[in-house]
Amino acid sequence: MITHTDRRVTGKSWSSEVRLDGKTAIVTGANTGIGKETARDLAKRGARVILACRDMEKAELAVREIMRDTGVADVIPSQLDLADTKSICEFAEHIYNSESSLHFLINNAGIAFCPYSTTADGYEMQFGVNHLGHFFLTFLLLDLLKHSAPSRVINLSSMIHKMGRIHFEDMNSEMSYHPAQAYAQSKLANILFTRELAKKLEGTGVTVYAVNPGMVNSDAFRHLNNSIQTFMKAFSFLLRRPAEGAYTTLYCALTPDLKSGGYYSNCSQAECSRAASDDRTARILWMVSCQMLGIRWR
């Protein structure tokens, strides 16, 4: 039995004996942090795990580490740059050519609090990677997920979504940019995407979940200024380790009969912000995202 316990931050433990033999999972950003720990756990359970990463050298190192620690060999690195729709298309084409099924799409990768920059397609980097990149990836892989149903999509959000607002008048933050506000907008978008996607997938056997991993001690905060990084290091004992940050992702991957479209934190369904519960905003964001990406997804 694999047991996850973190009484410092959750006050509870969670365990699962679920095996995933014959199942296939994709974890984006799986070369480090929460993504790598998620991939490690899925591999231990017998899943075929594809590490979808921008940096192939780091991905290959992560694969070797996971294979060494778990004793399994079915862990594969694959190139994916979520800041480039061409790369996303190439990755999806590779998956369709190499995989006959896909049971878990874990949209884990993310960038946080970075200085202003844009993706290869001209989108503000945090919104472009954290939301649009995963939105487009899910769109491209949806037929395989439906073919493999029951299957699950898990989108990593953050408690910081509660600070967010969708700036429809300035989606690319060209008029005004603040790293924390842009990050909060992207994490709010993750939940709104989850909410709307779940409605559109009713009856297909594909379910969708948004996850708050908690405050995790990882390199996701590498863009913060030195004084804040020093403060976080001093109080790192209060932060979750990456393996603990993966608990709720794994809970949503493995627990039966969860509510699709829900927001989960500390291995249970949680309350999200009022903005994240707004169906009208979710519908508009869906349409705007499709327009920005040049796709038709009803």
PDB file of C-alpha atoms in Angstrom:
ATOM      1  CA  MET A   1       0.000   0.000   0.000  1.00  0.00           C
ATOM      2  CA  ILE A   2       1.314   3.455  -0.921  1.00  0.00           C
ATOM      3  CA  THR A   3       0.492   5.955   1.806  1.00  0.00           C
ATOM      4  CA  HIS A   4       0.822   9.719   1.560  1.00  0.00           C
ATOM      5  CA  THR A   5       0.966  11.627   4.830  1.00  0.00           C
ATOM      6  CA  ASP A   6       1.714  15.292   5.496  1.00  0.00           C
ATOM      7  CA  ARG A   7       0.241  16.263   8.841  1.00  0.00           C
ATOM      8  CA  ARG A   8       2.066  19.600   8.834  1.00  0.00           C
ATOM      9  CA  VAL A   9      -0.094  20.947   6.025  1.00  0.00           C
ATOM     10  CA  THR A  10      -3.178  18.783   5.716  1.00  0.00           C
ATOM     11  CA  GLY A  11      -3.851  17.163   9.070  1.00  0.00           C
ATOM     12  CA  LYS A  12      -4.746  13.961   7.265  1.00  0.00           C
ATOM     13  CA  SER A  13      -3.281  11.045   5.379  1.00  0.00           C
ATOM     14  CA  TRP A  14      -4.357   9.369   2.180  1.00  0.00           C
ATOM     15  CA  SER A  15      -3.504   5.978   0.767  1.00  0.00           C
ATOM     16  CA  SER A  16      -4.219   4.020  -2.387  1.00  0.00           C
ATOM     17  CA  GLU A  17      -3.432   0.523  -3.576  1.00  0.00           C
ATOM     18  CA  VAL A  18      -4.628   1.211  -7.126  1.00  0.00           C
ATOM     19  CA  ARG A  19      -2.505  -0.380  -9.850  1.00  0.00           C
ATOM     20  CA  LEU A  20      -2.207   1.183 -13.291  1.00  0.00           C
ATOM     21  CA  ASP A  21      -0.860  -1.708 -15.328  1.00  0.00           C
ATOM     22  CA  GLY A  22      -1.774  -1.241 -18.987  1.00  0.00           C
ATOM     23  CA  LYS A  23      -2.538   2.467 -18.493  1.00  0.00           C
ATOM     24  CA  THR A  24      -0.718   5.342 -20.170  1.00  0.00           C
ATOM     25  CA  ALA A  25      -0.120   8.766 -18.642  1.00  0.00           C
ATOM     26  CA  ILE A  26       1.369  12.018 -19.897  1.00  0.00           C
ATOM     27  CA  VAL A  27       2.794  14.418 -17.303  1.00  0.00           C
ATOM     28  CA  THR A  28       3.913  17.811 -18.573  1.00  0.00           C
ATOM     29  CA  GLY A  29       6.899  19.431 -16.908  1.00  0.00           C
ATOM     30  CA  ALA A  30       7.870  16.105 -15.373  1.00  0.00           C
ATOM     31  CA  ASN A  31      11.627  16.586 -15.278  1.00  0.00           C
ATOM     32  CA  THR A  32      11.509  18.263 -11.862  1.00  0.00           C
ATOM     33  CA  GLY A  33       9.401  19.051  -8.818  1.00  0.00           C
ATOM     34  CA  ILE A  34       5.772  17.994  -8.526  1.00  0.00           C
ATOM     35  CA  GLY A  35       5.697  16.639 -12.063  1.00  0.00           C
ATOM     36  CA  LYS A  36       8.623  14.292 -11.504  1.00  0.00           C
ATOM     37  CA  GLU A  37       7.143  13.004  -8.237  1.00  0.00           C
ATOM     38  CA  THR A  38       3.789  12.460  -9.943  1.00  0.00           C
ATOM     39  CA  ALA A  39       5.476  10.529 -12.737  1.00  0.00           C
ATOM     40  CA  ARG A  40       7.452   8.488 -10.221  1.00  0.00           C
ATOM     41  CA  ASP A  41       4.309   7.426  -8.347  1.00  0.00           C
ATOM     42  CA  LEU A  42       2.417   6.525 -11.529  1.00  0.00           C
ATOM     43  CA  ALA A  43       5.386   4.460 -12.736  1.00  0.00           C
ATOM     44  CA  LYS A  44       5.496   2.574  -9.425  1.00  0.00           C
ATOM     45  CA  ARG A  45       1.893   1.598 -10.025  1.00  0.00           C
ATOM     46  CA  GLY A  46       2.725   0.054 -13.389  1.00  0.00           C
ATOM     47  CA  ALA A  47       1.689   2.853 -15.743  1.00  0.00           C
ATOM     48  CA  ARG A  48       3.508   3.722 -18.931  1.00  0.00           C
ATOM     49  CA  VAL A  49       4.533   7.313 -18.223  1.00  0.00           C
ATOM     50  CA  ILE A  50       5.523   9.906 -20.820  1.00  0.00           C
ATOM     51  CA  LEU A  51       7.526  12.831 -19.453  1.00  0.00           C
ATOM     52  CA  ALA A  52       6.592  15.782 -21.669  1.00  0.00           C
ATOM     53  CA  CYS A  53       9.374  18.321 -21.168  1.00  0.00           C
ATOM     54  CA  ARG A  54      10.973  21.298 -22.872  1.00  0.00           C
ATOM     55  CA  ASP A  55      14.516  20.395 -21.792  1.00  0.00           C
ATOM     56  CA  MET A  56      15.268  16.904 -23.111  1.00  0.00           C
ATOM     57  CA  GLU A  57      18.565  16.605 -21.237  1.00  0.00           C
ATOM     58  CA  LYS A  58      16.795  17.148 -17.917  1.00  0.00           C
ATOM     59  CA  ALA A  59      13.954  14.854 -19.016  1.00  0.00           C
ATOM     60  CA  GLU A  60      16.369  12.020 -19.766  1.00  0.00           C
ATOM     61  CA  LEU A  61      18.044  12.481 -16.375  1.00  0.00           C
ATOM     62  CA  ALA A  62      14.621  12.311 -14.697  1.00  0.00           C
ATOM     63  CA  VAL A  63      13.744   9.151 -16.630  1.00  0.00           C
ATOM     64  CA  ARG A  64      16.955   7.445 -15.506  1.00  0.00           C
ATOM     65  CA  GLU A  65      16.309   8.462 -11.902  1.00  0.00           C
ATOM     66  CA  ILE A  66      12.711   7.230 -11.927  1.00  0.00           C
ATOM     67  CA  MET A  67      13.686   3.953 -13.581  1.00  0.00           C
ATOM     68  CA  ARG A  68      16.462   3.441 -11.039  1.00  0.00           C
ATOM     69  CA  ASP A  69      14.211   4.210  -8.064  1.00  0.00           C
ATOM     70  CA  THR A  70      11.167   2.242  -9.220  1.00  0.00           C
ATOM     71  CA  GLY A  71      12.769  -0.658 -11.055  1.00  0.00           C
ATOM     72  CA  VAL A  72      10.452  -0.145 -14.039  1.00  0.00           C
ATOM     73  CA  ALA A  73      11.467   0.610 -17.591  1.00  0.00           C
ATOM     74  CA  ASP A  74       8.284   2.020 -19.140  1.00  0.00           C
ATOM     75  CA  VAL A  75       9.122   5.704 -18.652  1.00  0.00           C
ATOM     76  CA  ILE A  76       9.689   7.768 -21.790  1.00  0.00           C
ATOM     77  CA  PRO A  77      10.981  11.324 -22.324  1.00  0.00           C
ATOM     78  CA  SER A  78       9.356  13.381 -25.071  1.00  0.00           C
ATOM     79  CA  GLN A  79       9.937  16.920 -26.341  1.00  0.00           C
ATOM     80  CA  LEU A  80       7.227  19.488 -25.589  1.00  0.00           C
ATOM     81  CA  ASP A  81       7.544  23.260 -25.414  1.00  0.00           C
ATOM     82  CA  LEU A  82       4.244  24.699 -24.212  1.00  0.00           C
ATOM     83  CA  ALA A  83       5.380  28.167 -25.262  1.00  0.00           C
ATOM     84  CA  ASP A  84       5.263  27.151 -28.935  1.00  0.00           C
ATOM     85  CA  THR A  85       2.113  25.850 -30.641  1.00  0.00           C
ATOM     86  CA  LYS A  86       4.266  24.239 -33.345  1.00  0.00           C
ATOM     87  CA  SER A  87       5.997  22.140 -30.686  1.00  0.00           C
ATOM     88  CA  ILE A  88       2.619  21.226 -29.166  1.00  0.00           C
ATOM     89  CA  CYS A  89       1.371  20.050 -32.573  1.00  0.00           C
ATOM     90  CA  GLU A  90       4.527  17.990 -33.138  1.00  0.00           C
ATOM     91  CA  PHE A  91       4.210  16.418 -29.691  1.00  0.00           C
ATOM     92  CA  ALA A  92       0.557  15.495 -30.251  1.00  0.00           C
ATOM     93  CA  GLU A  93       1.371  13.995 -33.649  1.00  0.00           C
ATOM     94  CA  HIS A  94       4.124  11.922 -32.044  1.00  0.00           C
ATOM     95  CA  ILE A  95       1.704  10.662 -29.382  1.00  0.00           C
ATOM     96  CA  TYR A  96      -0.874   9.596 -31.965  1.00  0.00           C
ATOM     97  CA  ASN A  97       1.844   7.800 -33.940  1.00  0.00           C
ATOM     98  CA  SER A  98       3.356   6.025 -30.926  1.00  0.00           C
ATOM     99  CA  GLU A  99       0.513   5.419 -28.459  1.00  0.00           C
ATOM    100  CA  SER A 100      -2.681   3.437 -28.877  1.00  0.00           C
ATOM    101  CA  SER A 101      -4.260   4.812 -25.692  1.00  0.00           C
ATOM    102  CA  LEU A 102      -4.066   7.671 -23.198  1.00  0.00           C
ATOM    103  CA  HIS A 103      -5.727   7.395 -19.798  1.00  0.00           C
ATOM    104  CA  PHE A 104      -4.245  10.357 -17.905  1.00  0.00           C
ATOM    105  CA  LEU A 105      -3.271  13.790 -19.183  1.00  0.00           C
ATOM    106  CA  ILE A 106      -1.716  15.662 -16.275  1.00  0.00           C
ATOM    107  CA  ASN A 107      -1.224  19.309 -17.206  1.00  0.00           C
ATOM    108  CA  ASN A 108       1.382  20.005 -14.556  1.00  0.00           C
ATOM    109  CA  ALA A 109       3.980  22.292 -16.176  1.00  0.00           C
ATOM    110  CA  GLY A 110       3.982  25.949 -15.350  1.00  0.00           C
ATOM    111  CA  ILE A 111       5.942  29.145 -15.103  1.00  0.00           C
ATOM    112  CA  ALA A 112       5.556  31.633 -12.261  1.00  0.00           C
ATOM    113  CA  PHE A 113       6.277  35.294 -11.507  1.00  0.00           C
ATOM    114  CA  CYS A 114       8.560  35.781 -14.500  1.00  0.00           C
ATOM    115  CA  PRO A 115       9.513  39.145 -16.036  1.00  0.00           C
ATOM    116  CA  TYR A 116       7.399  40.127 -19.019  1.00  0.00           C
ATOM    117  CA  SER A 117       8.052  38.028 -22.107  1.00  0.00           C
ATOM    118  CA  THR A 118       6.013  36.348 -24.818  1.00  0.00           C
ATOM    119  CA  THR A 119       5.672  32.873 -26.257  1.00  0.00           C
ATOM    120  CA  ALA A 120       6.696  31.943 -29.794  1.00  0.00           C
ATOM    121  CA  ASP A 121       3.152  32.872 -30.852  1.00  0.00           C
ATOM    122  CA  GLY A 122       3.132  36.255 -29.113  1.00  0.00           C
ATOM    123  CA  TYR A 123       1.118  35.425 -25.965  1.00  0.00           C
ATOM    124  CA  GLU A 124       2.142  36.728 -22.547  1.00  0.00           C
ATOM    125  CA  MET A 125       4.347  33.941 -21.207  1.00  0.00           C
ATOM    126  CA  GLN A 126       2.497  32.906 -18.026  1.00  0.00           C
ATOM    127  CA  PHE A 127      -0.958  32.956 -19.629  1.00  0.00           C
ATOM    128  CA  GLY A 128       0.463  31.384 -22.795  1.00  0.00           C
ATOM    129  CA  VAL A 129       2.191  28.466 -21.082  1.00  0.00           C
ATOM    130  CA  ASN A 130       0.014  27.842 -18.031  1.00  0.00           C
ATOM    131  CA  HIS A 131      -3.359  28.184 -19.771  1.00  0.00           C
ATOM    132  CA  LEU A 132      -3.212  28.399 -23.565  1.00  0.00           C
ATOM    133  CA  GLY A 133      -0.482  25.776 -23.973  1.00  0.00           C
ATOM    134  CA  HIS A 134      -2.374  23.200 -21.931  1.00  0.00           C
ATOM    135  CA  PHE A 135      -5.708  24.222 -23.469  1.00  0.00           C
ATOM    136  CA  PHE A 136      -4.280  23.529 -26.941  1.00  0.00           C
ATOM    137  CA  LEU A 137      -2.558  20.302 -25.876  1.00  0.00           C
ATOM    138  CA  THR A 138      -5.796  18.966 -24.385  1.00  0.00           C
ATOM    139  CA  PHE A 139      -7.701  19.920 -27.540  1.00  0.00           C
ATOM    140  CA  LEU A 140      -5.245  17.992 -29.715  1.00  0.00           C
ATOM    141  CA  LEU A 141      -5.213  14.871 -27.507  1.00  0.00           C
ATOM    142  CA  LEU A 142      -8.927  14.725 -26.769  1.00  0.00           C
ATOM    143  CA  ASP A 143      -9.785  12.109 -29.399  1.00  0.00           C
ATOM    144  CA  LEU A 144      -7.248   9.704 -27.891  1.00  0.00           C
ATOM    145  CA  LEU A 145      -8.550  10.399 -24.389  1.00  0.00           C
ATOM    146  CA  LYS A 146     -12.109   9.676 -25.535  1.00  0.00           C
ATOM    147  CA  HIS A 147     -10.986   6.509 -27.324  1.00  0.00           C
ATOM    148  CA  SER A 148      -9.311   5.348 -24.087  1.00  0.00           C
ATOM    149  CA  ALA A 149     -12.168   6.232 -21.714  1.00  0.00           C
ATOM    150  CA  PRO A 150     -12.518   6.126 -18.811  1.00  0.00           C
ATOM    151  CA  SER A 151      -9.741   8.690 -18.782  1.00  0.00           C
ATOM    152  CA  ARG A 152      -8.891  11.807 -16.827  1.00  0.00           C
ATOM    153  CA  VAL A 153      -7.477  15.294 -17.395  1.00  0.00           C
ATOM    154  CA  ILE A 154      -5.894  16.987 -14.378  1.00  0.00           C
ATOM    155  CA  ASN A 155      -5.030  20.691 -14.490  1.00  0.00           C
ATOM    156  CA  LEU A 156      -2.703  22.101 -11.850  1.00  0.00           C
ATOM    157  CA  SER A 157      -3.889  25.439 -10.539  1.00  0.00           C
ATOM    158  CA  SER A 158      -2.964  27.232  -7.309  1.00  0.00           C
ATOM    159  CA  MET A 159      -4.503  28.834  -4.244  1.00  0.00           C
ATOM    160  CA  ILE A 160      -3.191  32.071  -5.787  1.00  0.00           C
ATOM    161  CA  HIS A 161      -6.074  31.872  -8.284  1.00  0.00           C
ATOM    162  CA  LYS A 162      -8.094  33.660  -5.593  1.00  0.00           C
ATOM    163  CA  MET A 163      -6.103  36.821  -6.352  1.00  0.00           C
ATOM    164  CA  GLY A 164      -6.820  36.537 -10.054  1.00  0.00           C
ATOM    165  CA  ARG A 165      -9.078  38.222 -12.579  1.00  0.00           C
ATOM    166  CA  ILE A 166      -9.396  37.485 -16.290  1.00  0.00           C
ATOM    167  CA  HIS A 167      -8.380  40.686 -18.084  1.00  0.00           C
ATOM    168  CA  PHE A 168     -10.375  40.263 -21.279  1.00  0.00           C
ATOM    169  CA  GLU A 169      -9.503  43.832 -22.243  1.00  0.00           C
ATOM    170  CA  ASP A 170      -5.765  43.073 -22.037  1.00  0.00           C
ATOM    171  CA  MET A 171      -5.223  39.311 -22.336  1.00  0.00           C
ATOM    172  CA  ASN A 172      -1.552  39.680 -23.236  1.00  0.00           C
ATOM    173  CA  SER A 173      -0.823  42.209 -20.466  1.00  0.00           C
ATOM    174  CA  GLU A 174       0.381  44.701 -23.052  1.00  0.00           C
ATOM    175  CA  MET A 175      -1.172  47.708 -21.326  1.00  0.00           C
ATOM    176  CA  SER A 176      -0.108  46.699 -17.830  1.00  0.00           C
ATOM    177  CA  TYR A 177       1.993  43.848 -16.465  1.00  0.00           C
ATOM    178  CA  HIS A 178       2.626  42.608 -12.956  1.00  0.00           C
ATOM    179  CA  PRO A 179       4.194  39.134 -12.560  1.00  0.00           C
ATOM    180  CA  ALA A 180       1.982  38.070  -9.633  1.00  0.00           C
ATOM    181  CA  GLN A 181      -1.219  39.325 -11.278  1.00  0.00           C
ATOM    182  CA  ALA A 182      -0.369  37.553 -14.526  1.00  0.00           C
ATOM    183  CA  TYR A 183       0.337  34.331 -12.643  1.00  0.00           C
ATOM    184  CA  ALA A 184      -2.930  34.599 -10.704  1.00  0.00           C
ATOM    185  CA  GLN A 185      -4.834  35.175 -13.953  1.00  0.00           C
ATOM    186  CA  SER A 186      -3.311  32.041 -15.498  1.00  0.00           C
ATOM    187  CA  LYS A 187      -4.148  29.912 -12.447  1.00  0.00           C
ATOM    188  CA  LEU A 188      -7.725  31.226 -12.415  1.00  0.00           C
ATOM    189  CA  ALA A 189      -7.919  30.338 -16.110  1.00  0.00           C
ATOM    190  CA  ASN A 190      -6.892  26.758 -15.275  1.00  0.00           C
ATOM    191  CA  ILE A 191      -9.959  26.334 -13.050  1.00  0.00           C
ATOM    192  CA  LEU A 192     -12.349  28.034 -15.462  1.00  0.00           C
ATOM    193  CA  PHE A 193     -11.037  25.790 -18.267  1.00  0.00           C
ATOM    194  CA  THR A 194     -11.576  22.729 -16.067  1.00  0.00           C
ATOM    195  CA  ARG A 195     -15.114  23.823 -15.264  1.00  0.00           C
ATOM    196  CA  GLU A 196     -16.156  24.400 -18.879  1.00  0.00           C
ATOM    197  CA  LEU A 197     -14.341  21.338 -20.263  1.00  0.00           C
ATOM    198  CA  ALA A 198     -16.106  19.068 -17.777  1.00  0.00           C
ATOM    199  CA  LYS A 199     -19.486  20.267 -19.075  1.00  0.00           C
ATOM    200  CA  LYS A 200     -18.502  19.693 -22.682  1.00  0.00           C
ATOM    201  CA  LEU A 201     -17.254  16.169 -21.910  1.00  0.00           C
ATOM    202  CA  GLU A 202     -20.335  14.938 -20.035  1.00  0.00           C
ATOM    203  CA  GLY A 203     -21.163  11.409 -21.150  1.00  0.00           C
ATOM    204  CA  THR A 204     -17.826  10.796 -22.895  1.00  0.00           C
ATOM    205  CA  GLY A 205     -16.096   8.965 -20.048  1.00  0.00           C
ATOM    206  CA  VAL A 206     -13.437  11.689 -19.833  1.00  0.00           C
ATOM    207  CA  THR A 207     -13.448  13.527 -16.505  1.00  0.00           C
ATOM    208  CA  VAL A 208     -11.571  16.704 -15.559  1.00  0.00           C
ATOM    209  CA  TYR A 209     -10.180  18.054 -12.275  1.00  0.00           C
ATOM    210  CA  ALA A 210      -8.398  21.210 -11.124  1.00  0.00           C
ATOM    211  CA  VAL A 211      -5.801  20.803  -8.382  1.00  0.00           C
ATOM    212  CA  ASN A 212      -4.190  23.080  -5.819  1.00  0.00           C
ATOM    213  CA  PRO A 213      -0.890  21.408  -4.833  1.00  0.00           C
ATOM    214  CA  GLY A 214      -0.275  23.843  -1.976  1.00  0.00           C
ATOM    215  CA  MET A 215       2.844  25.886  -1.354  1.00  0.00           C
ATOM    216  CA  VAL A 216       5.659  23.667  -2.548  1.00  0.00           C
ATOM    217  CA  ASN A 217       9.393  24.169  -2.168  1.00  0.00           C
ATOM    218  CA  SER A 218      10.403  23.941  -5.821  1.00  0.00           C
ATOM    219  CA  ASP A 219      12.165  25.850  -8.586  1.00  0.00           C
ATOM    220  CA  ALA A 220       8.817  27.273  -9.741  1.00  0.00           C
ATOM    221  CA  PHE A 221       9.734  30.391  -7.731  1.00  0.00           C
ATOM    222  CA  ARG A 222      13.100  30.911  -9.408  1.00  0.00           C
ATOM    223  CA  HIS A 223      11.961  34.250 -10.884  1.00  0.00           C
ATOM    224  CA  LEU A 224      11.221  35.830  -7.508  1.00  0.00           C
ATOM    225  CA  ASN A 225      13.676  38.474  -6.354  1.00  0.00           C
ATOM    226  CA  ASN A 226      16.582  37.490  -4.121  1.00  0.00           C
ATOM    227  CA  SER A 227      15.131  38.842  -0.873  1.00  0.00           C
ATOM    228  CA  ILE A 228      11.907  36.850  -1.256  1.00  0.00           C
ATOM    229  CA  GLN A 229      13.850  33.713  -2.223  1.00  0.00           C
ATOM    230  CA  THR A 230      16.024  34.130   0.872  1.00  0.00           C
ATOM    231  CA  PHE A 231      12.909  34.480   3.037  1.00  0.00           C
ATOM    232  CA  MET A 232      11.379  31.347   1.505  1.00  0.00           C
ATOM    233  CA  LYS A 233      14.563  29.352   2.078  1.00  0.00           C
ATOM    234  CA  ALA A 234      14.613  30.407   5.722  1.00  0.00           C
ATOM    235  CA  PHE A 235      11.063  29.151   6.176  1.00  0.00           C
ATOM    236  CA  SER A 236      11.256  26.217   3.772  1.00  0.00           C
ATOM    237  CA  PHE A 237      10.345  23.866   6.631  1.00  0.00           C
ATOM    238  CA  LEU A 238       6.810  25.269   6.362  1.00  0.00           C
ATOM    239  CA  LEU A 239       6.568  24.419   2.654  1.00  0.00           C
ATOM    240  CA  ARG A 240       5.641  21.085   1.166  1.00  0.00           C
ATOM    241  CA  ARG A 241       8.203  18.869  -0.451  1.00  0.00           C
ATOM    242  CA  PRO A 242       7.537  18.141  -4.159  1.00  0.00           C
ATOM    243  CA  ALA A 243       6.369  14.603  -3.332  1.00  0.00           C
ATOM    244  CA  GLU A 244       3.811  16.086  -0.927  1.00  0.00           C
ATOM    245  CA  GLY A 245       2.779  18.600  -3.564  1.00  0.00           C
ATOM    246  CA  ALA A 246       1.870  15.682  -5.830  1.00  0.00           C
ATOM    247  CA  TYR A 247      -0.589  14.133  -3.356  1.00  0.00           C
ATOM    248  CA  THR A 248      -3.743  15.863  -4.593  1.00  0.00           C
ATOM    249  CA  THR A 249      -2.842  15.259  -8.240  1.00  0.00           C
ATOM    250  CA  LEU A 250      -2.530  11.565  -7.472  1.00  0.00           C
ATOM    251  CA  TYR A 251      -5.734  11.637  -5.442  1.00  0.00           C
ATOM    252  CA  CYS A 252      -7.592  13.001  -8.473  1.00  0.00           C
ATOM    253  CA  ALA A 253      -5.956  10.465 -10.773  1.00  0.00           C
ATOM    254  CA  LEU A 254      -6.713   7.421  -8.634  1.00  0.00           C
ATOM    255  CA  THR A 255      -9.853   8.040  -6.582  1.00  0.00           C
ATOM    256  CA  PRO A 256     -13.108   6.745  -8.104  1.00  0.00           C
ATOM    257  CA  ASP A 257     -16.323   8.741  -8.400  1.00  0.00           C
ATOM    258  CA  LEU A 258     -14.918  12.238  -8.016  1.00  0.00           C
ATOM    259  CA  LYS A 259     -16.988  15.152  -9.272  1.00  0.00           C
ATOM    260  CA  SER A 260     -15.777  16.151 -12.723  1.00  0.00           C
ATOM    261  CA  GLY A 261     -15.066  19.856 -13.057  1.00  0.00           C
ATOM    262  CA  GLY A 262     -14.298  20.214  -9.362  1.00  0.00           C
ATOM    263  CA  TYR A 263     -11.447  21.999  -7.609  1.00  0.00           C
ATOM    264  CA  TYR A 264      -9.423  19.827  -5.237  1.00  0.00           C
ATOM    265  CA  SER A 265      -6.978  20.661  -2.460  1.00  0.00           C
ATOM    266  CA  ASN A 266      -5.482  18.583   0.375  1.00  0.00           C
ATOM    267  CA  CYS A 267      -6.896  15.397  -1.168  1.00  0.00           C
ATOM    268  CA  SER A 268     -10.519  16.540  -1.049  1.00  0.00           C
ATOM    269  CA  GLN A 269     -12.895  18.794  -2.940  1.00  0.00           C
ATOM    270  CA  ALA A 270     -12.436  22.423  -1.934  1.00  0.00           C
ATOM    271  CA  GLU A 271     -14.006  25.837  -2.368  1.00  0.00           C
ATOM    272  CA  CYS A 272     -12.561  27.972  -5.126  1.00  0.00           C
ATOM    273  CA  SER A 273     -13.032  31.705  -5.519  1.00  0.00           C
ATOM    274  CA  ARG A 274     -16.266  33.293  -6.739  1.00  0.00           C
ATOM    275  CA  ALA A 275     -14.513  34.274  -9.967  1.00  0.00           C
ATOM    276  CA  ALA A 276     -13.470  30.645 -10.527  1.00  0.00           C
ATOM    277  CA  SER A 277     -17.108  29.540 -10.125  1.00  0.00           C
ATOM    278  CA  ASP A 278     -18.478  31.963 -12.718  1.00  0.00           C
ATOM    279  CA  ASP A 279     -19.933  29.949 -15.603  1.00  0.00           C
ATOM    280  CA  ARG A 280     -20.312  33.005 -17.836  1.00  0.00           C
ATOM    281  CA  THR A 281     -16.638  33.910 -17.441  1.00  0.00           C
ATOM    282  CA  ALA A 282     -15.693  30.290 -18.133  1.00  0.00           C
ATOM    283  CA  ARG A 283     -17.691  30.304 -21.396  1.00  0.00           C
ATOM    284  CA  ILE A 284     -16.213  33.606 -22.552  1.00  0.00           C
ATOM    285  CA  LEU A 285     -12.681  32.488 -21.693  1.00  0.00           C
ATOM    286  CA  TRP A 286     -13.281  29.315 -23.689  1.00  0.00           C
ATOM    287  CA  MET A 287     -14.343  31.285 -26.766  1.00  0.00           C
ATOM    288  CA  VAL A 288     -11.506  33.790 -26.432  1.00  0.00           C
ATOM    289  CA  SER A 289      -8.944  30.988 -25.994  1.00  0.00           C
ATOM    290  CA  CYS A 290     -10.193  29.291 -29.154  1.00  0.00           C
ATOM    291  CA  GLN A 291      -9.975  32.585 -31.037  1.00  0.00           C
ATOM    292  CA  MET A 292      -6.434  33.246 -29.820  1.00  0.00           C
ATOM    293  CA  LEU A 293      -5.328  29.751 -30.860  1.00  0.00           C
ATOM    294  CA  GLY A 294      -7.264  29.764 -34.128  1.00  0.00           C
ATOM    295  CA  ILE A 295      -9.172  26.564 -33.340  1.00  0.00           C
ATOM    296  CA  ARG A 296     -12.809  25.478 -33.388  1.00  0.00           C
ATOM    297  CA  TRP A 297     -13.705  23.558 -30.228  1.00  0.00           C
ATOM    298  CA  ARG A 298     -17.400  23.519 -29.406  1.00  0.00           C
TER     299      ARG A 298
END
